[in-house]
PDB file of C-alpha atoms in Angstrom:
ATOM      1  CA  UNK O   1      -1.321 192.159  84.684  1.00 82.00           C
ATOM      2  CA  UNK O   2       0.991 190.635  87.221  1.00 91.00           C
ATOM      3  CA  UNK O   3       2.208 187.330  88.056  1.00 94.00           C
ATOM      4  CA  UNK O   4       0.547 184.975  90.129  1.00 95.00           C
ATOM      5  CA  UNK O   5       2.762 184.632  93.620  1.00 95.00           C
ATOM      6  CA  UNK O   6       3.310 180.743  94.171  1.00 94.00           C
ATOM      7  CA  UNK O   7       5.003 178.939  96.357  1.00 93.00           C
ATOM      8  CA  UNK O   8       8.368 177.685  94.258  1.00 94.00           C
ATOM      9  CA  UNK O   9       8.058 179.824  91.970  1.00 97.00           C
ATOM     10  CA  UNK O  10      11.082 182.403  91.721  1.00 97.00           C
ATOM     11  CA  UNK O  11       9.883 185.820  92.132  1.00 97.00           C
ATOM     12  CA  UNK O  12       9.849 187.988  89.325  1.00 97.00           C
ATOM     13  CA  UNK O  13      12.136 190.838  88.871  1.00 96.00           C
ATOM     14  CA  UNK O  14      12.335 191.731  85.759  1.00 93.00           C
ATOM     15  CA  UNK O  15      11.887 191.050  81.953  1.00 90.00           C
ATOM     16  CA  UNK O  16       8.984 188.872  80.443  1.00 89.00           C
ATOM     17  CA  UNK O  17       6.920 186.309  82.432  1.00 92.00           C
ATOM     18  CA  UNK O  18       3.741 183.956  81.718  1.00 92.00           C
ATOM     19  CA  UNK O  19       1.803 181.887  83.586  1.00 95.00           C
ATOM     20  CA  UNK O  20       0.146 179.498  81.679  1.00 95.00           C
ATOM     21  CA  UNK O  21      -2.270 177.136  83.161  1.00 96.00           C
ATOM     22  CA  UNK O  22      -4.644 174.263  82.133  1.00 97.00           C
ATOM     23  CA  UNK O  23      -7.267 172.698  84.345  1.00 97.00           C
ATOM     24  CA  UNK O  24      -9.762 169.598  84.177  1.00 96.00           C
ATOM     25  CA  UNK O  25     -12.769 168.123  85.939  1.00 96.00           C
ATOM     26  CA  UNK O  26     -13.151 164.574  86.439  1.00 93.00           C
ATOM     27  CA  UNK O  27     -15.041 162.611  88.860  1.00 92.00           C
ATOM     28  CA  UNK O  28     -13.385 162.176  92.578  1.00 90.00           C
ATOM     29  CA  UNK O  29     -13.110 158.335  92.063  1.00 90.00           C
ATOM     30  CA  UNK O  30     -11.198 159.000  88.493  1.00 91.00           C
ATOM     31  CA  UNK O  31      -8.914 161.204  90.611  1.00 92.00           C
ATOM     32  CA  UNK O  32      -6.215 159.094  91.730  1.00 90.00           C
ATOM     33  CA  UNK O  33      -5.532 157.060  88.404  1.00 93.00           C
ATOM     34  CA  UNK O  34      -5.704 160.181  85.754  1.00 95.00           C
ATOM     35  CA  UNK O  35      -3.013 161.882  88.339  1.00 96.00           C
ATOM     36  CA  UNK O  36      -0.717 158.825  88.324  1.00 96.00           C
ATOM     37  CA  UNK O  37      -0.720 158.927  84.445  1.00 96.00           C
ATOM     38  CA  UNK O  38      -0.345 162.480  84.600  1.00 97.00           C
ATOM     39  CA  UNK O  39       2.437 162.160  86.825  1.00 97.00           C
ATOM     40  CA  UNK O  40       4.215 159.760  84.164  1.00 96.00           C
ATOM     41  CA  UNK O  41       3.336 162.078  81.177  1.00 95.00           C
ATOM     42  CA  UNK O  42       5.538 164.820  83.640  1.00 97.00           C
ATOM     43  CA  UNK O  43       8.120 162.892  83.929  1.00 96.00           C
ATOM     44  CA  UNK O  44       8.666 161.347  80.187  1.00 95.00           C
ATOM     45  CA  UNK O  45      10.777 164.757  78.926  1.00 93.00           C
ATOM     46  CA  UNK O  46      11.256 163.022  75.751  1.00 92.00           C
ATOM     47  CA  UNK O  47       7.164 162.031  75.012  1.00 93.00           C
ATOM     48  CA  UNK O  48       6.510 166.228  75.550  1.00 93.00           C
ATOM     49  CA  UNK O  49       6.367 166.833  72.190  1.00 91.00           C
ATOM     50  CA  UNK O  50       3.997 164.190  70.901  1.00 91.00           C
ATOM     51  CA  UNK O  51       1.524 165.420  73.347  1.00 88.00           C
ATOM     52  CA  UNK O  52       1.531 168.591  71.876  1.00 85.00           C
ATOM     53  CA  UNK O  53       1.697 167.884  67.876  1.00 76.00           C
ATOM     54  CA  UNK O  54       3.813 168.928  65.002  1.00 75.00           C
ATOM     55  CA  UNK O  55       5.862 172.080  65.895  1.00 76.00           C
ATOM     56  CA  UNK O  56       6.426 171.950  69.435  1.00 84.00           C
ATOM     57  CA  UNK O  57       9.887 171.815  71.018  1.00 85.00           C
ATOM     58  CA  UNK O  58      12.075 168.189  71.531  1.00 90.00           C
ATOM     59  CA  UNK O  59      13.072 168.085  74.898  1.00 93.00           C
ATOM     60  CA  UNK O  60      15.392 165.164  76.022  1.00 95.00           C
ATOM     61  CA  UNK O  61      16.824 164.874  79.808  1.00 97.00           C
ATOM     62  CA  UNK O  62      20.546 164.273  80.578  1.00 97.00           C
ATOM     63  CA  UNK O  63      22.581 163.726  83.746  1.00 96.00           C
ATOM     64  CA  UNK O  64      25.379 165.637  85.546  1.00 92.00           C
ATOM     65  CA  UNK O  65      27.600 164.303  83.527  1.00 92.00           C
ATOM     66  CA  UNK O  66      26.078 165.115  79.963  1.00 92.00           C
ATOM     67  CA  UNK O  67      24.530 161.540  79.713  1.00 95.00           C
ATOM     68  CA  UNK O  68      21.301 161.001  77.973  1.00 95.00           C
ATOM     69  CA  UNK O  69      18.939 159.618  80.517  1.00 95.00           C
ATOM     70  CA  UNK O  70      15.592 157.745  80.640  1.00 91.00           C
ATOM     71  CA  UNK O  71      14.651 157.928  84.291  1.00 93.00           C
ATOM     72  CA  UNK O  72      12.782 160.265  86.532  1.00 93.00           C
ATOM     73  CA  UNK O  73      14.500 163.916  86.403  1.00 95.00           C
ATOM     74  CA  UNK O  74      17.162 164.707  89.339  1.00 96.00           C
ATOM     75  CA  UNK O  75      17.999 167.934  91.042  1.00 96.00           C
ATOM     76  CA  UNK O  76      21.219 169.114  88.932  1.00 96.00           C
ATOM     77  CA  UNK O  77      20.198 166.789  85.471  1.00 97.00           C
ATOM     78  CA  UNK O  78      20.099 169.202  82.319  1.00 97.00           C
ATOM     79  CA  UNK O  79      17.173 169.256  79.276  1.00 96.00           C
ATOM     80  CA  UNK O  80      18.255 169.443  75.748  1.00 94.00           C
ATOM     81  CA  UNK O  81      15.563 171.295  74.324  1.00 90.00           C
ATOM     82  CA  UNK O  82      14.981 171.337  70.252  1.00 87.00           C
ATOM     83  CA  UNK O  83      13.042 174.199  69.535  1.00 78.00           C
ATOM     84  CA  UNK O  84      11.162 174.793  65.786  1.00 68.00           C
ATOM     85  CA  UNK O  85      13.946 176.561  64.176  1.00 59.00           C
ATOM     86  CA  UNK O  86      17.962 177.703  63.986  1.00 55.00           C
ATOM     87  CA  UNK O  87      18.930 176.872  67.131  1.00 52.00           C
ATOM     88  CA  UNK O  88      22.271 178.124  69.385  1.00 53.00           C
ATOM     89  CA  UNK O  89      25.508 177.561  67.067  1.00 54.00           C
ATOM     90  CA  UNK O  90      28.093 176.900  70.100  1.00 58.00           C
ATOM     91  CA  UNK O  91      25.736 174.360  71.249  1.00 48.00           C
ATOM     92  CA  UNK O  92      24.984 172.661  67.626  1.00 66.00           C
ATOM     93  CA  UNK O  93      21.419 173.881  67.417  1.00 72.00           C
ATOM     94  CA  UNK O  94      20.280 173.103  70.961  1.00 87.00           C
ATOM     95  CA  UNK O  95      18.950 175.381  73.869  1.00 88.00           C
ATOM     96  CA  UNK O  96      20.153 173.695  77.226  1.00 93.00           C
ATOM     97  CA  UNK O  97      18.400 174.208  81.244  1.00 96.00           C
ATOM     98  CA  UNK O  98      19.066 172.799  84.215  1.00 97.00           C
ATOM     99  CA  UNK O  99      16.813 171.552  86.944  1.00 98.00           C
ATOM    100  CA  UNK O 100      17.377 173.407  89.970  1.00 98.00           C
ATOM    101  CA  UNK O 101      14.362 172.680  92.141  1.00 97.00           C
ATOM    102  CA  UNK O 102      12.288 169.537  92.607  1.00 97.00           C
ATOM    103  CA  UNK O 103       9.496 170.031  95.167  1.00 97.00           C
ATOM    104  CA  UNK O 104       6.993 167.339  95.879  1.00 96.00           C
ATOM    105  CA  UNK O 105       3.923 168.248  98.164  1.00 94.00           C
ATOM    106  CA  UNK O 106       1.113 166.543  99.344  1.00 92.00           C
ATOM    107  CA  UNK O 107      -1.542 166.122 102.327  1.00 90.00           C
ATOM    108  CA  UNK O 108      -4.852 164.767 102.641  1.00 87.00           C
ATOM    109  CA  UNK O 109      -6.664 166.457  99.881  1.00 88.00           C
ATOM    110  CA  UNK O 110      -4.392 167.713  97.574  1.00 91.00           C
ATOM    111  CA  UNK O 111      -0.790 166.577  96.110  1.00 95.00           C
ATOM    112  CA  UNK O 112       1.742 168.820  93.276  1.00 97.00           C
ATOM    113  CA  UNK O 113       5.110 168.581  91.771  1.00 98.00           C
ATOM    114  CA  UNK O 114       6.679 171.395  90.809  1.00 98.00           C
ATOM    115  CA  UNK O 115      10.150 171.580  89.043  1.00 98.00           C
ATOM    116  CA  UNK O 116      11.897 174.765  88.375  1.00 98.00           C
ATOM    117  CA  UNK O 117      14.628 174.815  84.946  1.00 97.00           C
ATOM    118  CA  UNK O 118      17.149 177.625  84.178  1.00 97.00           C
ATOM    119  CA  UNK O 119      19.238 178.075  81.517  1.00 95.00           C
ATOM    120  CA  UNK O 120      22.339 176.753  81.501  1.00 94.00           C
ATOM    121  CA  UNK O 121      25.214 175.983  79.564  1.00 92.00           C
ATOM    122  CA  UNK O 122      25.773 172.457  77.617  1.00 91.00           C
ATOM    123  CA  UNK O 123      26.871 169.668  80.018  1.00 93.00           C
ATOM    124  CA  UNK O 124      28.075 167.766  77.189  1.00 88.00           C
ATOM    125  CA  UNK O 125      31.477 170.210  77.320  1.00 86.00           C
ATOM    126  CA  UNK O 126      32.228 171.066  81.016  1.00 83.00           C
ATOM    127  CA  UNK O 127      35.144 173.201  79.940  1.00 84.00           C
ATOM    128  CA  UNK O 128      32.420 175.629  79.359  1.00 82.00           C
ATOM    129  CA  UNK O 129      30.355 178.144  81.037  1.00 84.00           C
ATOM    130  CA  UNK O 130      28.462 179.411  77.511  1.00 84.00           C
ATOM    131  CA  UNK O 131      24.705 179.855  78.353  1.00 89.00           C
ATOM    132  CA  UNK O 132      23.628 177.724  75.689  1.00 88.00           C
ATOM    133  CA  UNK O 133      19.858 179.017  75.549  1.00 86.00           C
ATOM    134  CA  UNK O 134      18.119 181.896  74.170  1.00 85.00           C
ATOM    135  CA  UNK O 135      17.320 183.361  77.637  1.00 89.00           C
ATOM    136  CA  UNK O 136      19.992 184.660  80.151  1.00 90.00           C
ATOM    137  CA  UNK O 137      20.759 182.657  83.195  1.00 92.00           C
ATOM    138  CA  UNK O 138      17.958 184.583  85.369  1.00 94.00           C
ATOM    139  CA  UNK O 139      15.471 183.257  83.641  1.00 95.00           C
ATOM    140  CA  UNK O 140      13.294 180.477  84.928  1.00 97.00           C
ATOM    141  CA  UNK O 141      10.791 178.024  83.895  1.00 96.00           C
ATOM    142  CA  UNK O 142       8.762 176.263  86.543  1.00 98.00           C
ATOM    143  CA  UNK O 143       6.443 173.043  85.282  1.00 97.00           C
ATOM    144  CA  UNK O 144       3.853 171.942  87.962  1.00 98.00           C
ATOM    145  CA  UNK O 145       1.182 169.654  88.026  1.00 98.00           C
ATOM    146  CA  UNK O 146      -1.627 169.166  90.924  1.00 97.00           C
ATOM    147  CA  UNK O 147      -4.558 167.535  91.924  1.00 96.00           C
ATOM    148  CA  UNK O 148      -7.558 168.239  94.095  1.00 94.00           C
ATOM    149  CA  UNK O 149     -10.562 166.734  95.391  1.00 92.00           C
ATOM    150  CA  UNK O 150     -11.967 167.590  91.898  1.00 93.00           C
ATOM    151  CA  UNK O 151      -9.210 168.758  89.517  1.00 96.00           C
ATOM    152  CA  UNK O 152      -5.996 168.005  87.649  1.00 98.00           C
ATOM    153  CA  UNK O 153      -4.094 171.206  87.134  1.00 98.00           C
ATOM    154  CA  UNK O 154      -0.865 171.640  84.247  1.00 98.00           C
ATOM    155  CA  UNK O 155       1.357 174.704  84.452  1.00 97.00           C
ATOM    156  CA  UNK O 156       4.312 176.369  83.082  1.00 96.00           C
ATOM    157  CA  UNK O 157       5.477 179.701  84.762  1.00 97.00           C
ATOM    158  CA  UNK O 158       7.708 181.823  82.961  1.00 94.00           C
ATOM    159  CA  UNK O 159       9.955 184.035  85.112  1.00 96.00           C
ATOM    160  CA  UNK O 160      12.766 186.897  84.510  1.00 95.00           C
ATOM    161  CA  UNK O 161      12.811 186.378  81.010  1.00 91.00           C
ATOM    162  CA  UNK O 162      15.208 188.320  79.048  1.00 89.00           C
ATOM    163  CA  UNK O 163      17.704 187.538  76.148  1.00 86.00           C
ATOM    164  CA  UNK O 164      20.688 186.083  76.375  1.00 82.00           C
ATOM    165  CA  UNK O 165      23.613 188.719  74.895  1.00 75.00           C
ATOM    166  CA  UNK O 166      26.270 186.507  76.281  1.00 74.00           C
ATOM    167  CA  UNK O 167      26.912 185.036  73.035  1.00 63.00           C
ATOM    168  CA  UNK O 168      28.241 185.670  69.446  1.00 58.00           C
ATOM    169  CA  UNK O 169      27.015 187.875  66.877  1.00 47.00           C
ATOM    170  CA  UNK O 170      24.396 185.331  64.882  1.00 54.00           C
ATOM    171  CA  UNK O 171      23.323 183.537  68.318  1.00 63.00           C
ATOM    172  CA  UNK O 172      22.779 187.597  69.835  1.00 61.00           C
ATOM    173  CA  UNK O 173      20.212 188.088  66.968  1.00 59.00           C
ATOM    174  CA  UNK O 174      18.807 184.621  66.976  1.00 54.00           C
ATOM    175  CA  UNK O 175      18.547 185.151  70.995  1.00 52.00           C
ATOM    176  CA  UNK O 176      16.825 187.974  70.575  1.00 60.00           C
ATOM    177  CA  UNK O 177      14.544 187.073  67.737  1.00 59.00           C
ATOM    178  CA  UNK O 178      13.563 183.819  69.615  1.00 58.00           C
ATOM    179  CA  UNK O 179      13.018 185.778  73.470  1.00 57.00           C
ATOM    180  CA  UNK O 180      10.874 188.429  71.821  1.00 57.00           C
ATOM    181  CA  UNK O 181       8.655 186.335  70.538  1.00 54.00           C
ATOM    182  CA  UNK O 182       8.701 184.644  73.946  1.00 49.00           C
ATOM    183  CA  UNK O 183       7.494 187.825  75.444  1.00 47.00           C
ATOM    184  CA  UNK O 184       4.801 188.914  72.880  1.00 44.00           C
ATOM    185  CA  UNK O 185       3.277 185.759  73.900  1.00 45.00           C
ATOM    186  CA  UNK O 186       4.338 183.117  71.144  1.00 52.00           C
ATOM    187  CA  UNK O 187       5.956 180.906  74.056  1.00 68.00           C
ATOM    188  CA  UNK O 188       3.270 181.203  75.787  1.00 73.00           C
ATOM    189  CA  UNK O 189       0.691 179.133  73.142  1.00 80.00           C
ATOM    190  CA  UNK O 190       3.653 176.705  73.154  1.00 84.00           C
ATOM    191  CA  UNK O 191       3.406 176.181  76.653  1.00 90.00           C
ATOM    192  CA  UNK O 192      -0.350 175.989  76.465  1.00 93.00           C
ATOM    193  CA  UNK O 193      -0.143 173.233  74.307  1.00 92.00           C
ATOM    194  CA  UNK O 194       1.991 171.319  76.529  1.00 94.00           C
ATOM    195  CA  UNK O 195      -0.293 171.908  79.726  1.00 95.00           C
ATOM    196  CA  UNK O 196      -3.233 171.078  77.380  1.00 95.00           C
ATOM    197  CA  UNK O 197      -1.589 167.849  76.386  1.00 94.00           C
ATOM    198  CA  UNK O 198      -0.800 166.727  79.590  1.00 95.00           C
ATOM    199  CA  UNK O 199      -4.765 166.452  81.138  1.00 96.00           C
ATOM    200  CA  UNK O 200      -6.101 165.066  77.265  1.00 93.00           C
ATOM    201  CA  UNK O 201      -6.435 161.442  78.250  1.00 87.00           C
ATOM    202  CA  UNK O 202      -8.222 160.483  75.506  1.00 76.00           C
TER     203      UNK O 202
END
């Protein structure tokens, strides 16, 4: 199986991938308001988890600067993500990305948002470059969400993933422990859950 080719979405290379996708029919007039409340569910980083249930990951955004935020997500902002589980020492249990691309597209029958995370290290101490996250800094993570003349879309594509052995003993095993579940396809009914979550309205 091979990934899907998208527009956006950073080729893969090597290591693990997913692409995870959920998709929902509602009627043409419903269209417009379910994607603007979509749109907001995308945006709220720190209501993820409770559209997902016990056990998912915490994610919380942050600015440039390593301030916790509670607007709409910026090119160059960070997520804090709190997965189930020990978590990266150096970084006090968290797993940190960055937002490298925002794209926004739309014409007359169709609109998505797309943005694109890679690990990174924790902007909370610029002195360092540590890759605070269980993936190496190739790795990417690409959340979109869409809408056509019939359909709300939720995705998460998983590209280039491979552990991070940048790191100190207990973090290398935890890394590795955490990343190979990732690509045995654990992540991957994470991630499901999320794009699930995002088109159940009720």
């Amino acid at each position: 199986m091979k990934p899907k080719q998208i527009p956006r979405v950073p080729q893969q290379i090597s290591g693990g991938f997913h692409d995870t996708e959920s998709e929902k029919q509602f009627e043409p007039a419903l269209l417009p308001v379910k994607f603007e409340l979509l749109k907001e569910r995308f945006f709220a980083f720190d209501q993820w988890k409770s559209y997902c249930g016990e056990g998912f990951a915490d994610f919380k955004l942050y600015d440039s600067e390593g301030n916790g935020v509670g607007r709409t997500p910026q090119m160059a902002d960070f997520m804090r993500i709190d997965i189930p589980g020990p978590g990266e020492q150096e970084a006090k249990g968290y797993d940190w990305v960055e937002i490298t691309d925002i794209c926004f597209q739309e014409d007359n029958i169709s609109e998505s948002i797309m943005i694109t995370c890679t690990p990174s290290r924790n902007p909370e101490h610029p002195q360092s470059n540590h890759i605070a996250h269980f993936y190496s800094p190739k790795a990417t993570s690409t959340f979109m969400i869409s809408r056509t003349p019939t359909h709300l879309k939720a995705a998460v594509y998983g590209r280039n993933e491979k552990p991070n052995f940048n790191a100190g003993f207990i973090d290398i095993v935890r890394n590795l422990m955490v990343s190979a579940g990732g690509m045995v396809g654990i992540s991957k009914i994470q991630w499901k859950k999320l794009s699930d979550g995002f088109l159940d309205f009720k």
